[in-house]
PDB file of C-alpha atoms and ligand atoms in Angstrom:
ATOM      1  CA  MET A1107     109.191 121.852  95.406  1.00  0.00           C
ATOM      2  CA  THR A1108     109.650 118.438  93.138  1.00  0.00           C
ATOM      3  CA  ASP A1109     108.879 115.557  95.073  1.00  0.00           C
ATOM      4  CA  ARG A1110     110.898 112.397  94.398  1.00  0.00           C
ATOM      5  CA  TYR A1111     109.635 108.756  94.288  1.00  0.00           C
ATOM      6  CA  GLY A1112     110.757 105.622  92.665  1.00  0.00           C
ATOM      7  CA  VAL A1113     110.809 101.863  92.505  1.00  0.00           C
ATOM      8  CA  VAL A1114     114.058  99.774  93.579  1.00  0.00           C
ATOM      9  CA  GLY A1115     114.444  96.310  92.456  1.00  0.00           C
ATOM     10  CA  HIS A1116     116.746  93.625  90.794  1.00  0.00           C
ATOM     11  CA  PRO A1117     116.229  93.908  87.671  1.00  0.00           C
ATOM     12  CA  VAL A1118     114.198  96.898  87.649  1.00  0.00           C
ATOM     13  CA  ALA A1119     114.904  98.312  84.230  1.00  0.00           C
ATOM     14  CA  HIS A1120     112.161  97.153  82.489  1.00  0.00           C
ATOM     15  CA  SER A1121     109.440  98.230  85.308  1.00  0.00           C
ATOM     16  CA  LYS A1122     106.396  99.992  84.128  1.00  0.00           C
ATOM     17  CA  SER A1123     106.057 101.652  87.078  1.00  0.00           C
ATOM     18  CA  PRO A1124     107.900 105.068  86.272  1.00  0.00           C
ATOM     19  CA  PHE A1125     105.371 105.089  83.327  1.00  0.00           C
ATOM     20  CA  ILE A1126     102.409 104.721  85.119  1.00  0.00           C
ATOM     21  CA  HIS A1127     103.316 107.354  88.071  1.00  0.00           C
ATOM     22  CA  ALA A1128     104.212 109.800  85.484  1.00  0.00           C
ATOM     23  CA  LYS A1129     100.576 109.317  84.250  1.00  0.00           C
ATOM     24  CA  PHE A1130      99.088 109.397  87.418  1.00  0.00           C
ATOM     25  CA  ALA A1131     101.108 112.770  88.592  1.00  0.00           C
ATOM     26  CA  ALA A1132     100.265 114.466  85.010  1.00  0.00           C
ATOM     27  CA  GLN A1133      96.349 113.524  85.781  1.00  0.00           C
ATOM     28  CA  THR A1134      96.230 114.826  88.977  1.00  0.00           C
ATOM     29  CA  SER A1135      98.655 117.634  88.486  1.00  0.00           C
ATOM     30  CA  GLN A1136     100.955 116.727  90.961  1.00  0.00           C
ATOM     31  CA  ASP A1137     104.498 118.001  91.032  1.00  0.00           C
ATOM     32  CA  LEU A1138     106.933 114.661  91.490  1.00  0.00           C
ATOM     33  CA  VAL A1139     109.169 112.681  89.764  1.00  0.00           C
ATOM     34  CA  TYR A1140     109.428 108.499  89.842  1.00  0.00           C
ATOM     35  CA  GLU A1141     112.371 106.859  88.780  1.00  0.00           C
ATOM     36  CA  ALA A1142     113.572 103.116  88.645  1.00  0.00           C
ATOM     37  CA  ILE A1143     116.356 102.223  91.213  1.00  0.00           C
ATOM     38  CA  HIS A1144     118.608  99.109  90.767  1.00  0.00           C
ATOM     39  CA  VAL A1145     119.969  97.719  93.588  1.00  0.00           C
ATOM     40  CA  GLN A1146     122.239  94.866  94.237  1.00  0.00           C
ATOM     41  CA  PRO A1147     121.188  92.043  96.476  1.00  0.00           C
ATOM     42  CA  GLY A1148     122.970  93.118  99.684  1.00  0.00           C
ATOM     43  CA  GLY A1149     122.243  96.901  98.755  1.00  0.00           C
ATOM     44  CA  PHE A1150     118.845  97.169  99.625  1.00  0.00           C
ATOM     45  CA  ALA A1151     118.824  99.208 103.167  1.00  0.00           C
ATOM     46  CA  ALA A1152     121.936 101.272 102.042  1.00  0.00           C
ATOM     47  CA  ALA A1153     120.027 102.274  98.543  1.00  0.00           C
ATOM     48  CA  VAL A1154     116.451 103.081 100.853  1.00  0.00           C
ATOM     49  CA  GLU A1155     118.679 105.237 103.491  1.00  0.00           C
ATOM     50  CA  ALA A1156     120.603 107.041 100.473  1.00  0.00           C
ATOM     51  CA  PHE A1157     116.888 107.817  98.866  1.00  0.00           C
ATOM     52  CA  ARG A1158     115.484 108.925 101.968  1.00  0.00           C
ATOM     53  CA  ALA A1159     118.673 111.210 103.098  1.00  0.00           C
ATOM     54  CA  GLY A1160     118.482 112.965  99.455  1.00  0.00           C
ATOM     55  CA  GLY A1161     114.859 113.932 100.525  1.00  0.00           C
ATOM     56  CA  GLY A1162     112.851 111.321  98.683  1.00  0.00           C
ATOM     57  CA  ARG A1163     109.403 110.899  99.869  1.00  0.00           C
ATOM     58  CA  GLY A1164     108.824 107.349  98.983  1.00  0.00           C
ATOM     59  CA  LEU A1165     109.472 104.263  97.441  1.00  0.00           C
ATOM     60  CA  ASN A1166     107.993 101.129  95.894  1.00  0.00           C
ATOM     61  CA  VAL A1167     109.854  97.920  96.354  1.00  0.00           C
ATOM     62  CA  THR A1168     109.728  94.746  93.637  1.00  0.00           C
ATOM     63  CA  LEU A1169     111.533  91.527  93.746  1.00  0.00           C
ATOM     64  CA  PRO A1170     113.762  90.275  95.312  1.00  0.00           C
ATOM     65  CA  PHE A1171     113.499  93.330  98.294  1.00  0.00           C
ATOM     66  CA  LYS A1172     109.681  93.015  99.517  1.00  0.00           C
ATOM     67  CA  GLN A1173     110.438  90.916 102.498  1.00  0.00           C
ATOM     68  CA  GLU A1174     113.557  92.891 103.324  1.00  0.00           C
ATOM     69  CA  ALA A1175     111.507  96.020 102.942  1.00  0.00           C
ATOM     70  CA  PHE A1176     109.022  94.420 105.551  1.00  0.00           C
ATOM     71  CA  VAL A1177     111.659  93.505 107.981  1.00  0.00           C
ATOM     72  CA  ARG A1178     113.250  97.235 107.988  1.00  0.00           C
ATOM     73  CA  SER A1179     109.995  99.093 108.070  1.00  0.00           C
ATOM     74  CA  GLN A1180     109.390 100.698 111.589  1.00  0.00           C
ATOM     75  CA  THR A1181     106.007 100.787 111.547  1.00  0.00           C
ATOM     76  CA  VAL A1182     103.890  98.463 108.900  1.00  0.00           C
ATOM     77  CA  SER A1183     100.246  98.467 108.036  1.00  0.00           C
ATOM     78  CA  ASP A1184      98.140  95.612 108.513  1.00  0.00           C
ATOM     79  CA  ARG A1185      98.125  94.502 105.147  1.00  0.00           C
ATOM     80  CA  ALA A1186     101.855  94.294 105.014  1.00  0.00           C
ATOM     81  CA  ARG A1187     101.866  92.248 108.213  1.00  0.00           C
ATOM     82  CA  ARG A1188      99.482  89.747 106.639  1.00  0.00           C
ATOM     83  CA  ALA A1189     101.379  89.442 103.409  1.00  0.00           C
ATOM     84  CA  GLY A1190     104.859  89.485 105.609  1.00  0.00           C
ATOM     85  CA  ALA A1191     106.153  91.691 102.986  1.00  0.00           C
ATOM     86  CA  VAL A1192     106.323  95.676 101.873  1.00  0.00           C
ATOM     87  CA  ASN A1193     105.879  97.139  98.348  1.00  0.00           C
ATOM     88  CA  THR A1194     105.233 100.479  99.477  1.00  0.00           C
ATOM     89  CA  LEU A1195     107.453 102.511 101.559  1.00  0.00           C
ATOM     90  CA  SER A1196     106.848 106.112 102.957  1.00  0.00           C
ATOM     91  CA  PHE A1197     109.258 108.573 104.622  1.00  0.00           C
ATOM     92  CA  ASP A1198     107.189 111.617 105.324  1.00  0.00           C
ATOM     93  CA  ASP A1199     107.019 110.619 108.858  1.00  0.00           C
ATOM     94  CA  GLU A1200     110.241 109.871 111.275  1.00  0.00           C
ATOM     95  CA  ARG A1201     109.742 106.198 111.333  1.00  0.00           C
ATOM     96  CA  VAL A1202     109.877 104.208 107.923  1.00  0.00           C
ATOM     97  CA  ARG A1203     106.289 103.218 107.113  1.00  0.00           C
ATOM     98  CA  GLY A1204     105.713  99.919 105.177  1.00  0.00           C
ATOM     99  CA  ASP A1205     102.402  99.222 103.534  1.00  0.00           C
ATOM    100  CA  ASN A1206     101.658  96.456 100.939  1.00  0.00           C
ATOM    101  CA  THR A1207      99.076  97.654  98.230  1.00  0.00           C
ATOM    102  CA  ASP A1208      99.566  94.193  95.951  1.00  0.00           C
ATOM    103  CA  GLY A1209      96.770  92.350  97.260  1.00  0.00           C
ATOM    104  CA  VAL A1210      93.942  95.297  96.789  1.00  0.00           C
ATOM    105  CA  GLY A1211      95.491  95.615  93.395  1.00  0.00           C
ATOM    106  CA  LEU A1212      94.416  92.302  92.469  1.00  0.00           C
ATOM    107  CA  VAL A1213      91.039  92.705  93.949  1.00  0.00           C
ATOM    108  CA  ARG A1214      90.483  95.857  92.449  1.00  0.00           C
ATOM    109  CA  ASP A1215      91.521  94.830  89.153  1.00  0.00           C
ATOM    110  CA  LEU A1216      89.078  91.523  89.398  1.00  0.00           C
ATOM    111  CA  VAL A1217      86.215  93.592  90.832  1.00  0.00           C
ATOM    112  CA  SER A1218      86.361  97.164  89.430  1.00  0.00           C
ATOM    113  CA  ASN A1219      87.451  96.606  85.966  1.00  0.00           C
ATOM    114  CA  LEU A1220      86.557  92.874  85.324  1.00  0.00           C
ATOM    115  CA  GLY A1221      83.265  93.088  87.147  1.00  0.00           C
ATOM    116  CA  ILE A1222      83.995  90.046  88.899  1.00  0.00           C
ATOM    117  CA  GLU A1223      81.881  89.479  92.504  1.00  0.00           C
ATOM    118  CA  ILE A1224      84.300  87.120  94.201  1.00  0.00           C
ATOM    119  CA  ARG A1225      82.115  86.362  97.276  1.00  0.00           C
ATOM    120  CA  SER A1226      80.194  83.374  96.753  1.00  0.00           C
ATOM    121  CA  LEU A1227      82.735  82.202  93.812  1.00  0.00           C
ATOM    122  CA  ARG A1228      84.867  78.908  94.129  1.00  0.00           C
ATOM    123  CA  VAL A1229      88.508  80.160  93.784  1.00  0.00           C
ATOM    124  CA  LEU A1230      91.934  78.368  93.220  1.00  0.00           C
ATOM    125  CA  LEU A1231      95.148  79.972  93.790  1.00  0.00           C
ATOM    126  CA  ILE A1232      98.037  78.722  92.470  1.00  0.00           C
ATOM    127  CA  GLY A1233     101.666  79.053  94.044  1.00  0.00           C
ATOM    128  CA  ALA A1234     102.643  79.277  97.175  1.00  0.00           C
ATOM    129  CA  GLY A1235     105.388  81.793  97.326  1.00  0.00           C
ATOM    130  CA  GLY A1236     105.736  85.536  98.024  1.00  0.00           C
ATOM    131  CA  ALA A1237     103.278  86.662  95.370  1.00  0.00           C
ATOM    132  CA  ALA A1238     100.703  84.278  96.505  1.00  0.00           C
ATOM    133  CA  ARG A1239     100.909  85.101 100.327  1.00  0.00           C
ATOM    134  CA  GLY A1240     100.703  89.078  99.124  1.00  0.00           C
ATOM    135  CA  VAL A1241      97.039  88.590  97.893  1.00  0.00           C
ATOM    136  CA  LEU A1242      95.412  85.708 100.090  1.00  0.00           C
ATOM    137  CA  GLY A1243      94.354  88.211 102.817  1.00  0.00           C
ATOM    138  CA  PRO A1244      92.579  90.384 100.478  1.00  0.00           C
ATOM    139  CA  LEU A1245      91.373  87.738  98.481  1.00  0.00           C
ATOM    140  CA  LEU A1246      89.646  86.168 101.748  1.00  0.00           C
ATOM    141  CA  ASP A1247      88.489  89.183 102.620  1.00  0.00           C
ATOM    142  CA  GLU A1248      86.147  89.064  99.470  1.00  0.00           C
ATOM    143  CA  GLY A1249      84.214  85.951 101.028  1.00  0.00           C
ATOM    144  CA  PRO A1250      84.896  83.302  98.240  1.00  0.00           C
ATOM    145  CA  SER A1251      82.791  80.198  99.084  1.00  0.00           C
ATOM    146  CA  GLU A1252      85.838  78.476  98.768  1.00  0.00           C
ATOM    147  CA  LEU A1253      89.425  79.325  98.638  1.00  0.00           C
ATOM    148  CA  VAL A1254      92.039  76.394  97.557  1.00  0.00           C
ATOM    149  CA  VAL A1255      95.879  76.980  97.400  1.00  0.00           C
ATOM    150  CA  ALA A1256      97.368  74.394  94.995  1.00  0.00           C
ATOM    151  CA  ASN A1257     101.308  74.072  94.864  1.00  0.00           C
ATOM    152  CA  ARG A1258     103.865  72.460  93.229  1.00  0.00           C
ATOM    153  CA  THR A1259     105.506  71.530  96.509  1.00  0.00           C
ATOM    154  CA  VAL A1260     102.529  70.896  98.531  1.00  0.00           C
ATOM    155  CA  SER A1261     103.870  71.045 101.992  1.00  0.00           C
ATOM    156  CA  ARG A1262     104.432  75.312 101.163  1.00  0.00           C
ATOM    157  CA  ALA A1263     100.839  75.592 100.099  1.00  0.00           C
ATOM    158  CA  GLU A1264      99.963  73.524 103.779  1.00  0.00           C
ATOM    159  CA  SER A1265     102.084  76.260 105.704  1.00  0.00           C
ATOM    160  CA  LEU A1266     100.610  79.304 103.665  1.00  0.00           C
ATOM    161  CA  CYS A1267      96.970  77.881 104.659  1.00  0.00           C
ATOM    162  CA  HIS A1268      98.052  77.436 108.318  1.00  0.00           C
ATOM    163  CA  ALA A1269      99.461  80.881 108.541  1.00  0.00           C
ATOM    164  CA  PHE A1270      95.891  82.318 107.565  1.00  0.00           C
ATOM    165  CA  SER A1271      93.746  79.764 109.225  1.00  0.00           C
ATOM    166  CA  GLY A1272      92.196  82.221 111.632  1.00  0.00           C
ATOM    167  CA  GLN A1273      91.413  84.651 108.873  1.00  0.00           C
ATOM    168  CA  GLY A1274      88.771  82.415 106.563  1.00  0.00           C
ATOM    169  CA  THR A1275      88.164  79.287 105.230  1.00  0.00           C
ATOM    170  CA  VAL A1276      91.027  78.219 102.906  1.00  0.00           C
ATOM    171  CA  ARG A1277      93.092  74.662 102.464  1.00  0.00           C
ATOM    172  CA  SER A1278      95.564  73.283 100.408  1.00  0.00           C
ATOM    173  CA  ALA A1279      95.722  70.705  97.709  1.00  0.00           C
ATOM    174  CA  GLY A1280      98.481  69.193  95.202  1.00  0.00           C
ATOM    175  CA  PHE A1281      97.817  69.770  91.640  1.00  0.00           C
ATOM    176  CA  ASP A1282      96.428  65.924  90.991  1.00  0.00           C
ATOM    177  CA  ALA A1283      93.856  66.658  93.766  1.00  0.00           C
ATOM    178  CA  LEU A1284      92.138  69.267  91.635  1.00  0.00           C
ATOM    179  CA  GLU A1285      90.492  66.623  88.889  1.00  0.00           C
ATOM    180  CA  GLY A1286      87.153  67.876  88.111  1.00  0.00           C
ATOM    181  CA  SER A1287      86.556  70.466  91.091  1.00  0.00           C
ATOM    182  CA  ALA A1288      85.078  73.186  89.125  1.00  0.00           C
ATOM    183  CA  PHE A1289      86.547  76.589  90.270  1.00  0.00           C
ATOM    184  CA  ASP A1290      84.897  79.977  88.908  1.00  0.00           C
ATOM    185  CA  LEU A1291      87.801  81.844  89.530  1.00  0.00           C
ATOM    186  CA  VAL A1292      91.603  80.532  88.823  1.00  0.00           C
ATOM    187  CA  ILE A1293      94.380  83.045  89.848  1.00  0.00           C
ATOM    188  CA  ASN A1294      97.876  81.785  88.980  1.00  0.00           C
ATOM    189  CA  ALA A1295     100.744  83.263  91.429  1.00  0.00           C
ATOM    190  CA  THR A1296     103.497  81.378  90.378  1.00  0.00           C
ATOM    191  CA  SER A1297     106.830  82.227  88.724  1.00  0.00           C
ATOM    192  CA  ALA A1298     106.276  79.157  86.044  1.00  0.00           C
ATOM    193  CA  GLU A1299     105.986  81.764  83.034  1.00  0.00           C
ATOM    194  CA  LEU A1300     109.857  82.929  84.027  1.00  0.00           C
ATOM    195  CA  SER A1301     110.562  79.516  82.371  1.00  0.00           C
ATOM    196  CA  GLY A1302     107.844  79.454  79.737  1.00  0.00           C
ATOM    197  CA  GLU A1303     105.652  77.048  81.982  1.00  0.00           C
ATOM    198  CA  VAL A1304     102.026  76.520  82.631  1.00  0.00           C
ATOM    199  CA  PRO A1305     101.764  74.801  86.241  1.00  0.00           C
ATOM    200  CA  PRO A1306      99.825  71.803  85.474  1.00  0.00           C
ATOM    201  CA  VAL A1307      96.102  72.264  86.327  1.00  0.00           C
ATOM    202  CA  PRO A1308      93.762  70.154  85.045  1.00  0.00           C
ATOM    203  CA  GLU A1309      91.427  71.460  82.499  1.00  0.00           C
ATOM    204  CA  SER A1310      88.644  69.913  84.412  1.00  0.00           C
ATOM    205  CA  ALA A1311      89.487  72.190  87.568  1.00  0.00           C
ATOM    206  CA  LEU A1312      87.687  74.838  85.512  1.00  0.00           C
ATOM    207  CA  ALA A1313      84.057  75.280  86.391  1.00  0.00           C
ATOM    208  CA  ARG A1314      81.674  76.423  83.315  1.00  0.00           C
ATOM    209  CA  ASP A1315      82.063  80.223  82.480  1.00  0.00           C
ATOM    210  CA  ALA A1316      85.131  79.990  84.567  1.00  0.00           C
ATOM    211  CA  VAL A1317      87.565  83.338  84.950  1.00  0.00           C
ATOM    212  CA  VAL A1318      91.246  82.810  84.217  1.00  0.00           C
ATOM    213  CA  TYR A1319      93.740  84.951  85.953  1.00  0.00           C
ATOM    214  CA  ASP A1320      97.529  85.216  85.473  1.00  0.00           C
ATOM    215  CA  MET A1321      99.335  87.662  87.920  1.00  0.00           C
ATOM    216  CA  MET A1322     102.199  87.882  85.175  1.00  0.00           C
ATOM    217  CA  TYR A1323     101.644  90.157  82.078  1.00  0.00           C
ATOM    218  CA  ALA A1324     103.373  90.409  78.929  1.00  0.00           C
ATOM    219  CA  ALA A1325     103.257  92.067  75.553  1.00  0.00           C
ATOM    220  CA  THR A1326     101.601  89.201  73.893  1.00  0.00           C
ATOM    221  CA  ALA A1327      99.168  86.905  76.247  1.00  0.00           C
ATOM    222  CA  THR A1328     101.177  85.005  78.780  1.00  0.00           C
ATOM    223  CA  ALA A1329     101.309  80.905  78.909  1.00  0.00           C
ATOM    224  CA  PHE A1330      98.876  80.625  81.459  1.00  0.00           C
ATOM    225  CA  VAL A1331      95.910  83.311  79.546  1.00  0.00           C
ATOM    226  CA  ARG A1332      96.555  81.072  76.557  1.00  0.00           C
ATOM    227  CA  TRP A1333      96.090  77.989  78.423  1.00  0.00           C
ATOM    228  CA  GLY A1334      92.884  79.359  80.267  1.00  0.00           C
ATOM    229  CA  GLN A1335      91.584  80.471  76.916  1.00  0.00           C
ATOM    230  CA  SER A1336      92.017  76.952  75.337  1.00  0.00           C
ATOM    231  CA  ALA A1337      90.377  75.254  78.362  1.00  0.00           C
ATOM    232  CA  GLY A1338      87.379  77.300  78.128  1.00  0.00           C
ATOM    233  CA  ALA A1339      87.433  80.027  80.317  1.00  0.00           C
ATOM    234  CA  ARG A1340      85.179  82.667  79.945  1.00  0.00           C
ATOM    235  CA  LEU A1341      87.760  85.368  80.742  1.00  0.00           C
ATOM    236  CA  ALA A1342      91.355  85.046  80.898  1.00  0.00           C
ATOM    237  CA  ALA A1343      93.208  88.317  81.863  1.00  0.00           C
ATOM    238  CA  ASP A1344      96.821  88.925  82.682  1.00  0.00           C
ATOM    239  CA  GLY A1345      98.330  91.280  85.418  1.00  0.00           C
ATOM    240  CA  LEU A1346      98.536  94.295  84.163  1.00  0.00           C
ATOM    241  CA  GLY A1347      95.836  95.874  85.724  1.00  0.00           C
ATOM    242  CA  MET A1348      96.747  94.697  89.006  1.00  0.00           C
ATOM    243  CA  LEU A1349     100.171  96.558  88.466  1.00  0.00           C
ATOM    244  CA  VAL A1350      98.234  99.834  87.515  1.00  0.00           C
ATOM    245  CA  GLU A1351      95.840  99.219  90.461  1.00  0.00           C
ATOM    246  CA  GLN A1352      98.859  98.415  93.255  1.00  0.00           C
ATOM    247  CA  ALA A1353     100.439 101.367  91.673  1.00  0.00           C
ATOM    248  CA  ALA A1354      97.303 103.719  92.216  1.00  0.00           C
ATOM    249  CA  GLU A1355      97.181 102.807  95.850  1.00  0.00           C
ATOM    250  CA  SER A1356     100.720 103.476  96.424  1.00  0.00           C
ATOM    251  CA  PHE A1357     100.031 106.855  94.566  1.00  0.00           C
ATOM    252  CA  PHE A1358      96.976 107.662  97.125  1.00  0.00           C
ATOM    253  CA  ILE A1359      99.005 106.334 100.243  1.00  0.00           C
ATOM    254  CA  TRP A1360     101.852 109.133  98.929  1.00  0.00           C
ATOM    255  CA  ARG A1361      99.663 111.935  97.787  1.00  0.00           C
ATOM    256  CA  GLY A1362      96.305 111.486  99.139  1.00  0.00           C
ATOM    257  CA  THR A1363      94.402 111.242  95.762  1.00  0.00           C
ATOM    258  CA  ARG A1364      93.319 108.589  93.755  1.00  0.00           C
ATOM    259  CA  PRO A1365      94.439 108.646  90.235  1.00  0.00           C
ATOM    260  CA  GLU A1366      91.841 107.265  87.266  1.00  0.00           C
ATOM    261  CA  THR A1367      93.373 103.916  86.586  1.00  0.00           C
ATOM    262  CA  LEU A1368      91.703 103.140  83.282  1.00  0.00           C
ATOM    263  CA  PRO A1369      93.009 105.420  80.990  1.00  0.00           C
ATOM    264  CA  VAL A1370      96.641 104.493  82.587  1.00  0.00           C
ATOM    265  CA  LEU A1371      95.887 100.726  81.881  1.00  0.00           C
ATOM    266  CA  LYS A1372      95.128 101.424  78.400  1.00  0.00           C
ATOM    267  CA  ALA A1373      98.128 103.520  77.864  1.00  0.00           C
ATOM    268  CA  VAL A1374     100.615 101.271  79.436  1.00  0.00           C
ATOM    269  CA  ARG A1375      99.029  98.327  77.422  1.00  0.00           C
ATOM    270  CA  GLU A1376      99.715 100.139  74.324  1.00  0.00           C
ATOM    271  CA  SER A1377     103.419 100.472  75.657  1.00  0.00           C
ATOM    272  CA  LEU A1378     104.219  97.060  76.030  1.00  0.00           C
TER     273      LEU A1378
HETATM  274  P1  LIG B 630     107.277  84.683  94.163  1.00  0.00           P
HETATM  275  O1  LIG B 630     107.655  85.509  95.346  1.00  0.00           O
HETATM  276  O2  LIG B 630     107.492  85.368  93.094  1.00  0.00           O
HETATM  277  O3  LIG B 630     106.051  84.076  94.576  1.00  0.00           O
HETATM  278  P2  LIG B 630     108.745  82.023  94.930  1.00  0.00           P
HETATM  279  O4  LIG B 630     108.642  82.275  96.327  1.00  0.00           O
HETATM  280  O5  LIG B 630     110.156  81.876  94.305  1.00  0.00           O
HETATM  281  O6  LIG B 630     108.537  83.505  94.268  1.00  0.00           O
HETATM  282  O7  LIG B 630     107.359  81.160  94.524  1.00  0.00           O
HETATM  283  C1  LIG B 630     107.576  80.865  93.257  1.00  0.00           C
HETATM  284  C2  LIG B 630     105.992  80.151  93.056  1.00  0.00           C
HETATM  285  O8  LIG B 630     106.046  79.527  91.673  1.00  0.00           O
HETATM  286  C3  LIG B 630     105.962  79.080  93.829  1.00  0.00           C
HETATM  287  O9  LIG B 630     104.939  78.336  94.543  1.00  0.00           O
HETATM  288  C4  LIG B 630     106.680  77.473  92.809  1.00  0.00           C
HETATM  289  O10 LIG B 630     106.342  76.449  93.174  1.00  0.00           O
HETATM  290  P3  LIG B 630     107.066  75.662  94.337  1.00  0.00           P
HETATM  291  O11 LIG B 630     106.984  76.118  95.595  1.00  0.00           O
HETATM  292  O12 LIG B 630     106.755  74.340  94.272  1.00  0.00           O
HETATM  293  O13 LIG B 630     108.491  75.690  94.018  1.00  0.00           O
HETATM  294  C5  LIG B 630     106.105  78.025  91.756  1.00  0.00           C
HETATM  295  N1  LIG B 630     106.530  77.657  90.536  1.00  0.00           N
HETATM  296  C6  LIG B 630     107.366  78.018  89.896  1.00  0.00           C
HETATM  297  N2  LIG B 630     107.825  77.561  88.518  1.00  0.00           N
HETATM  298  C7  LIG B 630     106.792  76.494  88.363  1.00  0.00           C
HETATM  299  C8  LIG B 630     106.379  75.772  87.687  1.00  0.00           C
HETATM  300  N3  LIG B 630     107.329  75.387  86.465  1.00  0.00           N
HETATM  301  N4  LIG B 630     104.976  74.916  87.573  1.00  0.00           N
HETATM  302  C9  LIG B 630     104.669  74.947  88.828  1.00  0.00           C
HETATM  303  N5  LIG B 630     104.693  76.076  89.879  1.00  0.00           N
HETATM  304  C10 LIG B 630     106.073  76.601  89.521  1.00  0.00           C
END
């Protein structure tokens, strides 16, 4: 029987997840379908229940429902608890199981696809919203020599760092304090791109040979990727690889098999 999966979000029409999961299914000969399901704010719980009652096996959850998915999951993984958010729901047990694959997706893209050894790097994470929180734990697990969270509203960065204080060395900063600080890896987890903006990180915050990573992606270089290139970064990458890697981890949770991600990343890049 064909198993049903999907992604719920608002908006969701332009999601690349159906394309990615169809490629994973074909590659691993899994009999499944994966659809994009648009849900209005306020309609999340009913939409999930209807999907599950109709025999659906699992859902990805995207903005703005990841926190609600966390609250409504009956059991959650450790990594979802740390993120305070769920992007992967499984319905195979009696209880709805929530997991979060965003952080591992980012780390795999950096380490496996881009060849960046995070251990002992000085890392700057920009942003203190849900996207930043979702990746902070897995980044700390990699053992960077320094991890700084910078945010426009410094108090949000402070409370995020406080929440992770037992899990590694992480401190908060405002953008002004970054002058001359020389980070090896700078990750943009803000939503500034959506308004065509770049967070005001001083160029002097980049070390020589720094890598710049934007968790957003687009058909052409994002504003932050362009900023990294002009600031002299050795490499400036967007978040399409993270998208494919988090999808692969969800696929693994559901199907117990790991798809090869690089051919799918190439295909989704060409489809943009
Ligand atoms: P998400 O779940 O995508 O992280 P969010 O919780 O609304 O969404 O957080 C958005 C993040 O992008 C925040 O860190 C926000 O900074 P503030 O906390 O100061 O609002 C950041 N952000 C959005 N637009 C920005 C801009 N133009 N410049 C710098 N940071 C921006």
